[in-house]
């Protein structure tokens, strides 16, 4: 049995969020929460919230034991990009891309695999 949680349109770049997601993929869910709590990256906060939501979904919706949960899948997809203009010297303008992410975390029982 598996439970999933998703956060969409999170204002963190997908490349930076993937660095944090790679830390927790395959870990025990409680260990992953501890790693995210002390990770210095800014993306660790929204990823920690998605992981907590996936654990809550597993315990409340599927009556799974929170101690036996494993992060079976975790990935970051690219969301829409907001385009902004930054004025530069001599009348030029540079385009600033403010990227967003869709974060998905799937937790499952250890006894499955």
JSON list of C-alpha atoms in Angstrom, two decimals, residues 58-107:
[
{"chain": "A", "resi": 58, "resn": "UNK", "atom": "CA", "xyz": [-0.79, 7.03, 4.98]},
{"chain": "A", "resi": 59, "resn": "UNK", "atom": "CA", "xyz": [-1.80, 6.93, 8.64]},
{"chain": "A", "resi": 60, "resn": "UNK", "atom": "CA", "xyz": [-5.22, 8.58, 8.32]},
{"chain": "A", "resi": 61, "resn": "UNK", "atom": "CA", "xyz": [-6.47, 7.35, 4.94]},
{"chain": "A", "resi": 62, "resn": "UNK", "atom": "CA", "xyz": [-4.86, 3.90, 4.73]},
{"chain": "A", "resi": 63, "resn": "UNK", "atom": "CA", "xyz": [-4.35, 3.02, 8.44]},
{"chain": "A", "resi": 64, "resn": "UNK", "atom": "CA", "xyz": [-0.65, 2.34, 7.88]},
{"chain": "A", "resi": 65, "resn": "UNK", "atom": "CA", "xyz": [1.92, 2.38, 10.69]},
{"chain": "A", "resi": 66, "resn": "UNK", "atom": "CA", "xyz": [4.05, 5.53, 10.51]},
{"chain": "A", "resi": 67, "resn": "UNK", "atom": "CA", "xyz": [7.14, 3.73, 11.86]},
{"chain": "A", "resi": 68, "resn": "UNK", "atom": "CA", "xyz": [7.21, 1.26, 8.95]},
{"chain": "A", "resi": 69, "resn": "UNK", "atom": "CA", "xyz": [6.97, 3.81, 6.14]},
{"chain": "A", "resi": 70, "resn": "UNK", "atom": "CA", "xyz": [9.66, 4.21, 3.49]},
{"chain": "A", "resi": 71, "resn": "UNK", "atom": "CA", "xyz": [10.03, 6.99, 0.91]},
{"chain": "A", "resi": 72, "resn": "UNK", "atom": "CA", "xyz": [9.51, 4.75, -2.12]},
{"chain": "A", "resi": 73, "resn": "UNK", "atom": "CA", "xyz": [9.39, 7.54, -4.72]},
{"chain": "A", "resi": 74, "resn": "UNK", "atom": "CA", "xyz": [10.21, 11.22, -4.59]},
{"chain": "A", "resi": 75, "resn": "UNK", "atom": "CA", "xyz": [10.58, 13.48, -7.58]},
{"chain": "A", "resi": 76, "resn": "UNK", "atom": "CA", "xyz": [10.43, 17.12, -8.63]},
{"chain": "A", "resi": 77, "resn": "UNK", "atom": "CA", "xyz": [8.85, 18.23, -11.89]},
{"chain": "A", "resi": 78, "resn": "UNK", "atom": "CA", "xyz": [9.20, 21.65, -13.43]},
{"chain": "A", "resi": 79, "resn": "UNK", "atom": "CA", "xyz": [6.29, 24.04, -13.00]},
{"chain": "A", "resi": 80, "resn": "UNK", "atom": "CA", "xyz": [5.55, 27.22, -14.93]},
{"chain": "A", "resi": 81, "resn": "UNK", "atom": "CA", "xyz": [8.20, 29.91, -15.17]},
{"chain": "A", "resi": 82, "resn": "UNK", "atom": "CA", "xyz": [7.44, 33.55, -14.39]},
{"chain": "A", "resi": 83, "resn": "UNK", "atom": "CA", "xyz": [9.35, 35.85, -16.68]},
{"chain": "A", "resi": 84, "resn": "UNK", "atom": "CA", "xyz": [10.53, 39.21, -15.36]},
{"chain": "A", "resi": 85, "resn": "UNK", "atom": "CA", "xyz": [12.61, 41.99, -16.88]},
{"chain": "A", "resi": 86, "resn": "UNK", "atom": "CA", "xyz": [15.72, 43.48, -15.26]},
{"chain": "A", "resi": 87, "resn": "UNK", "atom": "CA", "xyz": [16.90, 46.80, -16.71]},
{"chain": "A", "resi": 88, "resn": "UNK", "atom": "CA", "xyz": [20.57, 46.86, -17.66]},
{"chain": "A", "resi": 89, "resn": "UNK", "atom": "CA", "xyz": [23.01, 49.46, -18.89]},
{"chain": "A", "resi": 90, "resn": "UNK", "atom": "CA", "xyz": [22.56, 51.42, -22.14]},
{"chain": "A", "resi": 91, "resn": "UNK", "atom": "CA", "xyz": [18.86, 50.63, -22.53]},
{"chain": "A", "resi": 92, "resn": "UNK", "atom": "CA", "xyz": [19.20, 46.87, -22.54]},
{"chain": "A", "resi": 93, "resn": "UNK", "atom": "CA", "xyz": [16.99, 44.51, -20.59]},
{"chain": "A", "resi": 94, "resn": "UNK", "atom": "CA", "xyz": [17.73, 41.01, -19.34]},
{"chain": "A", "resi": 95, "resn": "UNK", "atom": "CA", "xyz": [15.07, 38.39, -18.81]},
{"chain": "A", "resi": 96, "resn": "UNK", "atom": "CA", "xyz": [14.89, 36.93, -15.30]},
{"chain": "A", "resi": 97, "resn": "UNK", "atom": "CA", "xyz": [13.29, 33.48, -15.05]},
{"chain": "A", "resi": 98, "resn": "UNK", "atom": "CA", "xyz": [11.62, 32.72, -11.72]},
{"chain": "A", "resi": 99, "resn": "UNK", "atom": "CA", "xyz": [11.11, 28.98, -11.81]},
{"chain": "A", "resi": 100, "resn": "UNK", "atom": "CA", "xyz": [8.61, 26.90, -9.87]},
{"chain": "A", "resi": 101, "resn": "UNK", "atom": "CA", "xyz": [8.35, 23.21, -9.02]},
{"chain": "A", "resi": 102, "resn": "UNK", "atom": "CA", "xyz": [5.84, 20.44, -8.52]},
{"chain": "A", "resi": 103, "resn": "UNK", "atom": "CA", "xyz": [7.05, 18.21, -5.65]},
{"chain": "A", "resi": 104, "resn": "UNK", "atom": "CA", "xyz": [5.71, 14.65, -5.26]},
{"chain": "A", "resi": 105, "resn": "UNK", "atom": "CA", "xyz": [6.54, 12.23, -2.44]},
{"chain": "A", "resi": 106, "resn": "UNK", "atom": "CA", "xyz": [5.24, 8.63, -2.26]},
{"chain": "A", "resi": 107, "resn": "UNK", "atom": "CA", "xyz": [5.57, 6.56, 0.92]}
]
